Amino acid sequence: MNNTVLSDDLISRTIETRRYLHQYPELSGQEYKTSKFIQEKLLTFNIELLDFDEPSVVGFLKGSKGDKTIALRADIDALPIMEEGDKPYISKVPGVAHACGHDGHVAVLLAVAEWLSTNREKIEHNVIFIFQSSEEMTPSGAKALIDQGVLNNVDSIFGLHLWQGEERGKMGFTYGSMMASADEFEIIIKGKGGHGAAPHETIDPIYISTYLIQALQSIISRTLNPVHPGVISIGKIETGTTFNIIPDSVKVFGTVRALTPETVKIMREQIVQLTAGICESFGASGEVNYFLGTPPLVNDLNNSKFVEKVIQDSFGKEVIKLIDPVMAGEDFSHYLLEKPGAFIFVGMGSEKSNYPHHHPRFDIDEGVFPNAIQLLIDIVKNYQ
């Protein structure tokens, strides 16, 4: 096995960093204190700060050869969630919490940056450290950095997610599609309101919406190829003022998720078609506002093979887990549209981490930090 040596002091600093960040979370686009903290750490490691828009932070380490450049990415934003529990490092910011693990991602990547900076003679390739704002919102922080040229000189990019849904001790990834697109839509049904006692004098948009919501699921069951997964979920309906008035309009809000751009296109077209047809059949009108979110996350074949070999050599074959794709979204997908790379789940499902991501009681099992740090270091050391 590959024996990258991590000191106990480095692991202790990683835990300390994570717990500090956990107490002071910041929402997407507002991570300026987090950004300042990261910048100060990178400067102490003598890592150059590149000129990209804050609150994202990008650092650069020159390799001994420098003929290739690897990018490593961590997301830095928190969620609008009131944290629950009694952990000593609980969020001190009311209504904001690191309930997805991004505080751990930052701490791990800072530890990687520290180790690489003190072992420069072992590092052949250039390394770009991307600490990215706004993973949890649209527009994507990844897309903003790409538009600014963060990947211009990059050969491959890698990222990881500390993943509660996989057991501790496993590292999971896929060859190809790994995570889904995450689009949103709003449907506005316009009918004719009136008194609840005289529905025949109205064009009831609530009644029409019940037909449409059911019909949308026919896209999944009868339009898509069964081997190409897709999800349409309705999360919100807005309408009405009281119990006996039929309103003029209804707004229906939902999400569309799929593992290929082709499937997304089919679902989008069918939502528009069904909305127009069903509303017209009742004498109403329907309008669809469709908002593109993150695209599907698709790992590069060659880089997936490389990651599998690194995991096997560093941790043993039994650690590898080729997982089923996950229908959650992740804006690391934007990077993989531009450059080859791979995204990896570092499993941490355990007694310490037994609540799912985005839950008020979510927590990280910090015992997985050494493996997460070593994984990224060994990816850099062994990249060809």
Short mmCIF file of C-alpha atoms in Angstrom, two decimals, residues 16-364:
data_model
loop_
_atom_site.label_atom_id
_atom_site.label_comp_id
_atom_site.label_asym_id
_atom_site.label_seq_id
_atom_site.Cartn_x
_atom_site.Cartn_y
_atom_site.Cartn_z
CA GLU A 16 -9.94 22.09 15.09
CA THR A 17 -10.40 23.90 11.75
CA ARG A 18 -13.60 22.03 10.98
CA ARG A 19 -15.10 22.75 14.40
CA TYR A 20 -14.27 26.45 14.13
CA LEU A 21 -15.90 26.69 10.70
CA HIS A 22 -18.90 24.73 11.98
CA GLN A 23 -19.55 27.34 14.66
CA TYR A 24 -19.44 30.24 12.21
CA PRO A 25 -21.30 29.11 9.06
CA GLU A 26 -22.17 31.48 6.22
CA LEU A 27 -24.79 31.17 3.52
CA SER A 28 -24.08 30.93 -0.20
CA GLY A 29 -22.53 34.10 -1.57
CA GLN A 30 -21.95 35.47 1.91
CA GLU A 31 -18.90 33.42 2.96
CA TYR A 32 -16.53 36.40 3.41
CA LYS A 33 -15.31 35.52 6.91
CA THR A 34 -14.81 31.92 5.79
CA SER A 35 -12.95 33.23 2.74
CA LYS A 36 -10.66 35.38 4.87
CA PHE A 37 -9.93 32.42 7.16
CA ILE A 38 -8.97 30.23 4.18
CA GLN A 39 -6.77 32.92 2.64
CA GLU A 40 -4.84 33.40 5.87
CA LYS A 41 -4.27 29.65 6.17
CA LEU A 42 -3.02 29.32 2.58
CA LEU A 43 -0.63 32.24 3.02
CA THR A 44 0.88 30.58 6.10
CA PHE A 45 1.52 27.53 3.87
CA ASN A 46 3.28 29.80 1.31
CA ILE A 47 0.65 28.97 -1.28
CA GLU A 48 0.02 31.67 -3.85
CA LEU A 49 -3.45 33.23 -3.94
CA LEU A 50 -4.82 33.64 -7.46
CA ASP A 51 -7.04 36.52 -8.52
CA PHE A 52 -10.62 35.27 -8.53
CA ASP A 53 -13.78 36.88 -7.24
CA GLU A 54 -14.46 36.52 -3.54
CA PRO A 55 -15.86 34.88 -1.53
CA SER A 56 -14.35 31.95 -3.46
CA VAL A 57 -10.64 31.41 -2.85
CA VAL A 58 -8.17 29.84 -5.28
CA GLY A 59 -4.63 28.87 -4.34
CA PHE A 60 -1.71 27.66 -6.47
CA LEU A 61 1.25 25.42 -5.66
CA LYS A 62 4.02 25.01 -8.25
CA GLY A 63 5.14 21.41 -8.77
CA SER A 64 8.77 20.32 -9.11
CA LYS A 65 8.18 19.61 -12.82
CA GLY A 66 5.07 21.68 -13.38
CA ASP A 67 4.21 20.21 -16.77
CA LYS A 68 0.68 19.26 -15.66
CA THR A 69 -1.86 20.89 -13.35
CA ILE A 70 -4.35 19.16 -11.06
CA ALA A 71 -7.29 21.00 -9.46
CA LEU A 72 -8.79 19.99 -6.11
CA ARG A 73 -12.08 21.52 -5.01
CA ALA A 74 -13.94 22.05 -1.73
CA ASP A 75 -17.27 23.86 -1.32
CA ILE A 76 -17.51 26.37 1.54
CA ASP A 77 -21.15 27.46 2.02
CA ALA A 78 -23.66 26.47 4.70
CA LEU A 79 -27.44 26.01 4.69
CA PRO A 80 -30.41 28.01 6.04
CA ILE A 81 -31.15 25.46 8.77
CA MET A 82 -31.49 25.87 12.55
CA GLU A 83 -29.09 23.31 13.95
CA GLU A 84 -30.29 20.99 16.68
CA GLY A 85 -28.37 18.94 19.24
CA ASP A 86 -25.91 19.55 22.04
CA LYS A 87 -22.50 19.23 20.38
CA PRO A 88 -19.95 21.63 21.91
CA TYR A 89 -19.21 23.16 18.49
CA ILE A 90 -22.84 23.80 17.50
CA SER A 91 -23.52 26.73 15.14
CA LYS A 92 -23.43 30.15 16.80
CA VAL A 93 -25.34 31.70 13.88
CA PRO A 94 -29.13 31.38 14.32
CA GLY A 95 -30.81 29.71 11.35
CA VAL A 96 -27.56 28.85 9.56
CA ALA A 97 -25.69 25.55 9.83
CA HIS A 98 -23.11 23.38 8.09
CA ALA A 99 -25.63 20.57 7.64
CA CYS A 100 -24.05 19.06 4.54
CA GLY A 101 -20.39 18.67 5.44
CA HIS A 102 -18.81 21.58 3.61
CA ASP A 103 -16.97 22.60 6.79
CA GLY A 104 -15.29 19.20 6.65
CA HIS A 105 -14.48 19.61 2.97
CA VAL A 106 -12.71 22.92 3.67
CA ALA A 107 -10.79 21.47 6.61
CA VAL A 108 -9.68 18.44 4.60
CA LEU A 109 -8.50 20.48 1.61
CA LEU A 110 -6.63 22.90 3.88
CA ALA A 111 -4.88 19.90 5.45
CA VAL A 112 -3.98 18.63 1.97
CA ALA A 113 -2.62 22.06 1.07
CA GLU A 114 -0.52 22.14 4.26
CA TRP A 115 0.92 18.66 3.65
CA LEU A 116 1.72 19.35 0.00
CA SER A 117 3.31 22.69 0.83
CA THR A 118 5.68 21.05 3.32
CA ASN A 119 6.49 18.16 0.97
CA ARG A 120 7.00 20.07 -2.26
CA GLU A 121 9.94 17.91 -3.32
CA LYS A 122 7.51 14.95 -3.61
CA ILE A 123 5.03 16.83 -5.81
CA GLU A 124 5.74 16.85 -9.54
CA HIS A 125 2.59 18.56 -10.81
CA ASN A 126 1.11 21.96 -10.18
CA VAL A 127 -1.90 21.97 -7.86
CA ILE A 128 -4.79 24.43 -7.84
CA PHE A 129 -6.86 24.53 -4.66
CA ILE A 130 -10.42 25.68 -5.29
CA PHE A 131 -12.44 26.76 -2.25
CA GLN A 132 -15.76 27.44 -3.93
CA SER A 133 -18.64 29.61 -2.82
CA SER A 134 -22.32 28.91 -3.47
CA GLU A 135 -22.62 25.19 -4.10
CA GLU A 136 -26.02 25.16 -2.42
CA MET A 137 -27.67 27.78 -4.63
CA THR A 138 -28.29 28.85 -8.21
CA PRO A 139 -26.46 30.46 -9.95
CA SER A 140 -23.67 28.01 -9.24
CA GLY A 141 -20.42 29.12 -7.68
CA ALA A 142 -18.64 26.54 -9.82
CA LYS A 143 -20.01 28.06 -13.00
CA ALA A 144 -18.91 31.53 -11.89
CA LEU A 145 -15.31 30.37 -11.34
CA ILE A 146 -15.26 28.52 -14.67
CA ASP A 147 -16.43 31.68 -16.43
CA GLN A 148 -13.52 33.51 -14.78
CA GLY A 149 -11.05 30.93 -16.17
CA VAL A 150 -10.23 28.82 -13.12
CA LEU A 151 -9.83 25.69 -15.29
CA ASN A 152 -7.94 27.29 -18.17
CA ASN A 153 -4.64 25.53 -17.45
CA VAL A 154 -6.01 22.48 -15.61
CA ASP A 155 -5.52 18.94 -16.92
CA SER A 156 -7.81 17.12 -14.48
CA ILE A 157 -9.99 18.04 -11.50
CA PHE A 158 -10.95 15.96 -8.45
CA GLY A 159 -13.33 16.48 -5.56
CA LEU A 160 -14.79 14.52 -2.70
CA HIS A 161 -17.88 14.56 -0.53
CA LEU A 162 -17.93 13.26 3.04
CA TRP A 163 -21.00 11.09 2.55
CA GLN A 164 -23.34 9.98 5.32
CA GLY A 165 -25.21 7.66 2.97
CA GLU A 166 -22.21 5.33 2.60
CA GLU A 167 -20.76 3.31 5.47
CA ARG A 168 -17.61 4.51 7.15
CA GLY A 169 -14.52 2.90 5.68
CA LYS A 170 -15.79 2.80 2.10
CA MET A 171 -15.00 5.11 -0.80
CA GLY A 172 -17.67 5.22 -3.47
CA PHE A 173 -17.77 6.47 -7.03
CA THR A 174 -19.08 5.54 -10.44
CA TYR A 175 -17.79 5.13 -13.96
CA GLY A 176 -19.91 7.73 -15.74
CA SER A 177 -23.09 9.30 -14.37
CA MET A 178 -22.88 9.61 -10.58
CA MET A 179 -25.24 12.42 -9.54
CA ALA A 180 -28.29 13.96 -11.13
CA SER A 181 -29.20 17.28 -12.64
CA ALA A 182 -31.17 19.57 -10.36
CA ASP A 183 -33.53 21.82 -12.30
CA GLU A 184 -36.54 23.73 -10.99
CA PHE A 185 -39.85 24.72 -12.56
CA GLU A 186 -42.86 26.86 -11.86
CA ILE A 187 -46.21 26.21 -13.51
CA ILE A 188 -48.86 28.94 -13.49
CA ILE A 189 -52.41 27.76 -14.20
CA LYS A 190 -54.83 30.60 -14.95
CA GLY A 191 -58.54 29.86 -14.78
CA LYS A 192 -61.61 31.78 -13.61
CA GLY A 193 -62.40 32.16 -9.94
CA GLY A 194 -65.72 32.31 -8.19
CA HIS A 195 -67.85 31.11 -5.30
CA GLY A 196 -67.29 27.59 -4.02
CA ALA A 197 -71.05 27.01 -4.19
CA ALA A 198 -71.11 27.63 -7.95
CA PRO A 199 -68.18 25.73 -9.44
CA HIS A 200 -69.98 25.51 -12.81
CA GLU A 201 -69.44 29.25 -13.21
CA THR A 202 -65.69 28.93 -12.74
CA ILE A 203 -62.70 27.38 -14.41
CA ASP A 204 -61.21 25.82 -11.29
CA PRO A 205 -57.39 25.94 -11.42
CA ILE A 206 -57.06 23.81 -8.27
CA TYR A 207 -59.03 20.99 -9.86
CA ILE A 208 -56.99 21.32 -13.05
CA SER A 209 -53.74 21.22 -11.06
CA THR A 210 -54.69 17.81 -9.60
CA TYR A 211 -54.92 16.38 -13.12
CA LEU A 212 -51.65 17.98 -14.15
CA ILE A 213 -49.69 16.84 -11.10
CA GLN A 214 -50.74 13.24 -11.72
CA ALA A 215 -50.07 13.52 -15.44
CA LEU A 216 -46.51 14.76 -14.84
CA GLN A 217 -45.67 11.36 -13.34
CA SER A 218 -46.62 9.74 -16.65
CA ILE A 219 -43.46 11.32 -18.06
CA ILE A 220 -41.45 9.07 -15.76
CA SER A 221 -43.56 5.93 -16.23
CA ARG A 222 -44.53 6.17 -19.89
CA THR A 223 -42.22 8.59 -21.74
CA LEU A 224 -38.74 7.90 -20.42
CA ASN A 225 -36.79 4.80 -21.29
CA PRO A 226 -37.04 2.71 -18.09
CA VAL A 227 -33.25 2.31 -17.94
CA HIS A 228 -32.73 6.10 -17.93
CA PRO A 229 -33.78 7.35 -14.47
CA GLY A 230 -35.66 10.58 -13.94
CA VAL A 231 -37.51 12.22 -11.06
CA ILE A 232 -40.22 14.88 -11.04
CA SER A 233 -41.26 16.03 -7.57
CA ILE A 234 -43.77 18.72 -6.66
CA GLY A 235 -42.67 20.53 -3.53
CA LYS A 236 -44.96 23.53 -3.27
CA ILE A 237 -48.41 24.72 -4.35
CA GLU A 238 -49.58 28.32 -3.92
CA THR A 239 -53.21 29.37 -4.29
CA GLY A 240 -56.40 30.56 -2.62
CA THR A 241 -57.43 32.77 0.25
CA THR A 242 -60.19 30.91 2.09
CA PHE A 243 -62.33 27.75 2.15
CA ASN A 244 -65.25 28.84 -0.07
CA ILE A 245 -63.62 30.85 -2.85
CA ILE A 246 -62.28 29.19 -5.99
CA PRO A 247 -59.17 31.19 -6.96
CA ASP A 248 -58.25 32.55 -10.38
CA SER A 249 -54.85 30.88 -10.51
CA VAL A 250 -52.55 28.24 -9.04
CA LYS A 251 -48.76 28.09 -8.92
CA VAL A 252 -47.11 24.66 -8.82
CA PHE A 253 -43.40 24.38 -8.01
CA GLY A 254 -41.22 21.34 -8.56
CA THR A 255 -37.85 19.84 -9.35
CA VAL A 256 -36.60 17.74 -12.27
CA ARG A 257 -33.68 15.35 -11.85
CA ALA A 258 -32.01 13.04 -14.36
CA LEU A 259 -28.64 11.44 -15.05
CA THR A 260 -28.18 12.51 -18.68
CA PRO A 261 -28.72 15.82 -20.52
CA GLU A 262 -30.88 13.96 -23.07
CA THR A 263 -33.29 12.81 -20.36
CA VAL A 264 -33.49 16.33 -18.94
CA LYS A 265 -34.43 17.65 -22.40
CA ILE A 266 -37.23 15.10 -22.81
CA MET A 267 -38.67 15.85 -19.37
CA ARG A 268 -38.58 19.60 -19.90
CA GLU A 269 -40.36 19.35 -23.25
CA GLN A 270 -43.01 17.02 -21.84
CA ILE A 271 -43.75 19.28 -18.86
CA VAL A 272 -44.43 22.16 -21.24
CA GLN A 273 -46.55 20.00 -23.56
CA LEU A 274 -48.65 18.42 -20.82
CA THR A 275 -49.24 21.75 -19.10
CA ALA A 276 -50.49 23.38 -22.29
CA GLY A 277 -52.66 20.42 -23.31
CA ILE A 278 -54.33 19.76 -19.95
CA CYS A 279 -54.98 23.41 -19.18
CA GLU A 280 -56.44 24.03 -22.64
CA SER A 281 -58.74 21.01 -22.34
CA PHE A 282 -60.37 22.65 -19.30
CA GLY A 283 -60.54 26.12 -20.85
CA ALA A 284 -57.64 27.45 -18.78
CA SER A 285 -54.15 28.56 -19.74
CA GLY A 286 -50.86 27.21 -18.47
CA GLU A 287 -47.39 28.75 -18.38
CA VAL A 288 -44.15 26.94 -17.51
CA ASN A 289 -41.09 28.77 -16.23
CA TYR A 290 -38.18 26.31 -16.29
CA PHE A 291 -34.92 27.09 -14.49
CA LEU A 292 -31.78 25.16 -15.38
CA GLY A 293 -29.78 24.19 -12.30
CA THR A 294 -26.78 21.90 -12.07
CA PRO A 295 -26.21 19.44 -14.91
CA PRO A 296 -25.70 15.71 -14.30
CA LEU A 297 -22.36 14.85 -12.70
CA VAL A 298 -20.52 12.46 -15.01
CA ASN A 299 -17.14 11.05 -14.00
CA ASP A 300 -14.51 10.65 -16.71
CA LEU A 301 -13.72 7.00 -17.51
CA ASN A 302 -9.93 7.26 -17.42
CA ASN A 303 -9.88 9.34 -14.25
CA SER A 304 -12.31 6.92 -12.59
CA LYS A 305 -9.90 4.07 -13.37
CA PHE A 306 -7.07 6.14 -11.92
CA VAL A 307 -9.03 6.89 -8.72
CA GLU A 308 -9.90 3.22 -8.31
CA LYS A 309 -6.21 2.28 -8.54
CA VAL A 310 -5.23 4.99 -6.04
CA ILE A 311 -7.82 3.77 -3.54
CA GLN A 312 -6.76 0.15 -4.00
CA ASP A 313 -3.06 0.94 -3.62
CA SER A 314 -3.53 3.29 -0.67
CA PHE A 315 -6.30 1.63 1.32
CA GLY A 316 -6.95 -1.82 -0.11
CA LYS A 317 -9.41 -3.25 -2.61
CA GLU A 318 -12.06 -3.84 0.04
CA VAL A 319 -12.47 -0.07 0.53
CA ILE A 320 -13.66 0.46 -3.06
CA LYS A 321 -17.42 0.76 -3.59
CA LEU A 322 -18.84 1.15 -7.09
CA ILE A 323 -22.10 2.81 -6.16
CA ASP A 324 -25.46 3.32 -7.79
CA PRO A 325 -25.99 6.86 -9.07
CA VAL A 326 -27.52 9.33 -6.60
CA MET A 327 -30.40 11.60 -7.66
CA ALA A 328 -29.14 14.53 -5.57
CA GLY A 329 -27.42 17.38 -7.40
CA GLU A 330 -23.86 18.69 -7.03
CA ASP A 331 -22.36 21.61 -8.94
CA PHE A 332 -18.98 19.87 -9.28
CA SER A 333 -20.73 18.66 -12.44
CA HIS A 334 -19.95 22.00 -14.09
CA TYR A 335 -16.22 21.36 -13.77
CA LEU A 336 -16.58 17.90 -15.33
CA LEU A 337 -18.30 19.41 -18.37
CA GLU A 338 -15.10 21.39 -18.99
CA LYS A 339 -12.28 19.07 -17.88
CA PRO A 340 -11.85 15.35 -17.19
CA GLY A 341 -11.93 14.34 -13.56
CA ALA A 342 -13.74 12.37 -10.90
CA PHE A 343 -15.87 12.90 -7.80
CA ILE A 344 -15.62 10.51 -4.85
CA PHE A 345 -17.79 9.80 -1.82
CA VAL A 346 -15.83 9.20 1.38
CA GLY A 347 -18.22 7.10 3.46
CA MET A 348 -18.87 8.21 7.03
CA GLY A 349 -22.17 6.55 7.92
CA SER A 350 -21.72 5.59 11.57
CA GLU A 351 -23.08 6.15 15.06
CA LYS A 352 -21.46 9.61 15.01
CA SER A 353 -22.93 10.46 11.62
CA ASN A 354 -26.37 8.85 11.62
CA TYR A 355 -28.55 11.73 10.37
CA PRO A 356 -28.77 12.46 6.65
CA HIS A 357 -27.36 15.49 4.88
CA HIS A 358 -29.46 18.67 5.33
CA HIS A 359 -30.98 17.38 8.58
CA PRO A 360 -30.87 19.74 11.62
CA ARG A 361 -28.92 17.08 13.59
CA PHE A 362 -26.49 16.17 10.80
CA ASP A 363 -22.90 15.77 11.94
CA ILE A 364 -19.59 14.61 10.49
#
